[in-house]
Amino acid sequence: MTKQDVINQILGKNKSSDYYGTVTAFAPVNIALIKYWGKRNEILNLPVTDSLSISLTNLGTTTELSVNNNKDTVFLNDKKIDEHSDFFNRIVNFVDLFRPDPEFYFTVKTKNDIPTNAGLASSASGFCALTNALNKLFSWNLDHQHMSIIARLGSGSACRSIENGFVYWHAGKQQDGMDSYGETLSYKWSELTIGILTVSDKPKVISSRKAMSLTSKTSLLYKNWSERISHDLKSLLGSLKEKDMKRFGEITESNALSMHATMLDTKPPILYWLPETVQYMREIWNLRENGISVYFTIDAGPNIKLIFDKKDSNTIKKYFPEVKLINIW
Ligand code: PMV
């Protein structure tokens, strides 16, 4: 089964319908609370396990999409992207799936509110914004479930950026992945606050695609990953229901650390952290020992996302003046 088969299944004859001149679309960054790490199908980005994230509402990617009759052109943050770069190729490979005829070219102008490719989920918001833009350009009028499936074909975690708030990504069982998409959960938790501590905005040392493939092939710790995820998801949903910050924070942090433990156990080892990452981790643990309820999560990069109660915002700002606080609700 190819990506094109999935697209044909979703769009049918709708694919090459009329299009508008220029459209603009947005999608938020999403931060995984229970991580996606490892694929059951590397072509369709189908995950081994379910995962759960929170979207950062106003922080994400805005993409302008139009059509030209010359050649595909990609801009990132107002800069024209080199046609031989990975970034260009990933985008062109994706829009290829929707090209009505070979003479039909796209101009993609994309802007990120966050550093690109630094483990801050820019590819998630990026591919989701592009999917939203394609949906507008071709007037597909797709529902969120189908949009989520299309966004997943660009980057796995992009399927969770289709919604705001808490989003649950069903791993699904089907070979074509039609049951693998992000679904919004009804929980609202206005006190829950996220803060970003940027350690580095440089591109990550190894792509998450390569890293998760190596981990699942070589890490012995990874053998327990599915079991670990089932346990953590159950506990996290319980803590969400009760708005229990301590339990919620502990599970989120521990889940991130266990993902990084499987990376360390990979041959050769994968380490996204920098010395400043570890320094922040120690400061956070130290604050907790002193009664301040703050937790963290880390993705495929060195940057830290803090999790805490809104009422502690001033305390957090005092200890981390450089923190970027996110308005989720
Ligand atoms: O969707 P990708 O290939 O960017 O992988 C995302 C992997 C993590 O961010 C580390 C975890 C997750 O669930 O988002």
PDB file of C-alpha atoms and ligand atoms in Angstrom, residues 30-39 45 51-53 90 117 119-124 152 154-160 169 204 207-210 212 225 255 259-260 263 272 298-301 305, ligand 1:
ATOM      1  CA  ASN A  30       1.394  19.819  19.356  1.00  0.00           C
ATOM      2  CA  ILE A  31       3.461  18.573  22.267  1.00  0.00           C
ATOM      3  CA  ALA A  32       3.247  14.862  23.039  1.00  0.00           C
ATOM      4  CA  LEU A  33       2.438  14.071  26.679  1.00  0.00           C
ATOM      5  CA  ILE A  34       2.529  10.341  25.929  1.00  0.00           C
ATOM      6  CA  LYS A  35       5.005   9.863  23.118  1.00  0.00           C
ATOM      7  CA  TYR A  36       4.837   8.314  19.685  1.00  0.00           C
ATOM      8  CA  TRP A  37       8.117   6.489  19.121  1.00  0.00           C
ATOM      9  CA  GLY A  38       8.304   3.720  16.504  1.00  0.00           C
ATOM     10  CA  LYS A  39       6.302   2.791  13.414  1.00  0.00           C
ATOM     11  CA  ASN A  45       3.781   6.630   9.242  1.00  0.00           C
ATOM     12  CA  SER A  51      -0.178   8.619  21.847  1.00  0.00           C
ATOM     13  CA  LEU A  52      -1.609  11.769  23.381  1.00  0.00           C
ATOM     14  CA  SER A  53      -0.730  15.426  22.902  1.00  0.00           C
ATOM     15  CA  ARG A  90       9.905  16.526   1.806  1.00  0.00           C
ATOM     16  CA  ASN A 117      13.416  21.112  12.950  1.00  0.00           C
ATOM     17  CA  GLY A 119      12.450  19.106  18.267  1.00  0.00           C
ATOM     18  CA  LEU A 120       9.706  21.682  18.751  1.00  0.00           C
ATOM     19  CA  ALA A 121       7.234  19.895  16.492  1.00  0.00           C
ATOM     20  CA  SER A 122       7.574  22.215  13.500  1.00  0.00           C
ATOM     21  CA  SER A 123       7.091  19.344  11.041  1.00  0.00           C
ATOM     22  CA  ALA A 124       3.823  18.427  12.778  1.00  0.00           C
ATOM     23  CA  ARG A 152       0.091  11.828   8.950  1.00  0.00           C
ATOM     24  CA  GLY A 154       3.670  13.979   5.695  1.00  0.00           C
ATOM     25  CA  SER A 155       4.869  13.498   9.275  1.00  0.00           C
ATOM     26  CA  GLY A 156       3.387  11.081  11.820  1.00  0.00           C
ATOM     27  CA  SER A 157       2.769  13.524  14.633  1.00  0.00           C
ATOM     28  CA  ALA A 158       1.153  16.021  12.205  1.00  0.00           C
ATOM     29  CA  CYS A 159      -2.070  14.015  12.514  1.00  0.00           C
ATOM     30  CA  ARG A 160      -2.464  15.395  16.065  1.00  0.00           C
ATOM     31  CA  TRP A 169      -3.831   9.509  18.181  1.00  0.00           C
ATOM     32  CA  LYS A 204      18.342  18.254  15.309  1.00  0.00           C
ATOM     33  CA  SER A 207      15.859  13.071  12.237  1.00  0.00           C
ATOM     34  CA  SER A 208      13.139  11.492  14.387  1.00  0.00           C
ATOM     35  CA  ARG A 209      12.331   9.252  11.415  1.00  0.00           C
ATOM     36  CA  LYS A 210      15.842   7.741  11.438  1.00  0.00           C
ATOM     37  CA  MET A 212      12.872   5.868  15.854  1.00  0.00           C
ATOM     38  CA  TRP A 225       7.580   0.196  24.965  1.00  0.00           C
ATOM     39  CA  ASN A 255       7.094   8.889  29.789  1.00  0.00           C
ATOM     40  CA  MET A 259      11.480   7.358  25.481  1.00  0.00           C
ATOM     41  CA  HIS A 260      14.923   8.940  25.819  1.00  0.00           C
ATOM     42  CA  MET A 263      17.241   6.103  22.545  1.00  0.00           C
ATOM     43  CA  TYR A 272      19.378  14.764  21.798  1.00  0.00           C
ATOM     44  CA  ILE A 298      11.383  16.669  25.929  1.00  0.00           C
ATOM     45  CA  ASP A 299      10.978  15.545  22.306  1.00  0.00           C
ATOM     46  CA  ALA A 300      13.552  14.746  19.641  1.00  0.00           C
ATOM     47  CA  GLY A 301      15.729  17.741  20.464  1.00  0.00           C
ATOM     48  CA  LYS A 305       8.696  22.081  27.734  1.00  0.00           C
TER      49      LYS A 305
HETATM   50  O1  PMV B   1       6.217  12.878  13.650  1.00  0.00           O
HETATM   51  P1  PMV B   1       7.711  12.939  13.842  1.00  0.00           P
HETATM   52  O2  PMV B   1       8.452  12.130  12.830  1.00  0.00           O
HETATM   53  O3  PMV B   1       8.172  14.372  13.898  1.00  0.00           O
HETATM   54  O4  PMV B   1       8.057  12.276  15.260  1.00  0.00           O
HETATM   55  C1  PMV B   1       7.706  12.857  16.483  1.00  0.00           C
HETATM   56  C2  PMV B   1       8.391  12.186  17.606  1.00  0.00           C
HETATM   57  C3  PMV B   1       8.296  12.863  18.976  1.00  0.00           C
HETATM   58  O5  PMV B   1       8.113  14.253  18.848  1.00  0.00           O
HETATM   59  C4  PMV B   1       9.622  12.643  19.706  1.00  0.00           C
HETATM   60  C5  PMV B   1       7.211  12.257  19.838  1.00  0.00           C
HETATM   61  C6  PMV B   1       5.792  12.665  19.523  1.00  0.00           C
HETATM   62  O6  PMV B   1       4.887  11.916  19.905  1.00  0.00           O
HETATM   63  O7  PMV B   1       5.569  13.759  18.970  1.00  0.00           O
END
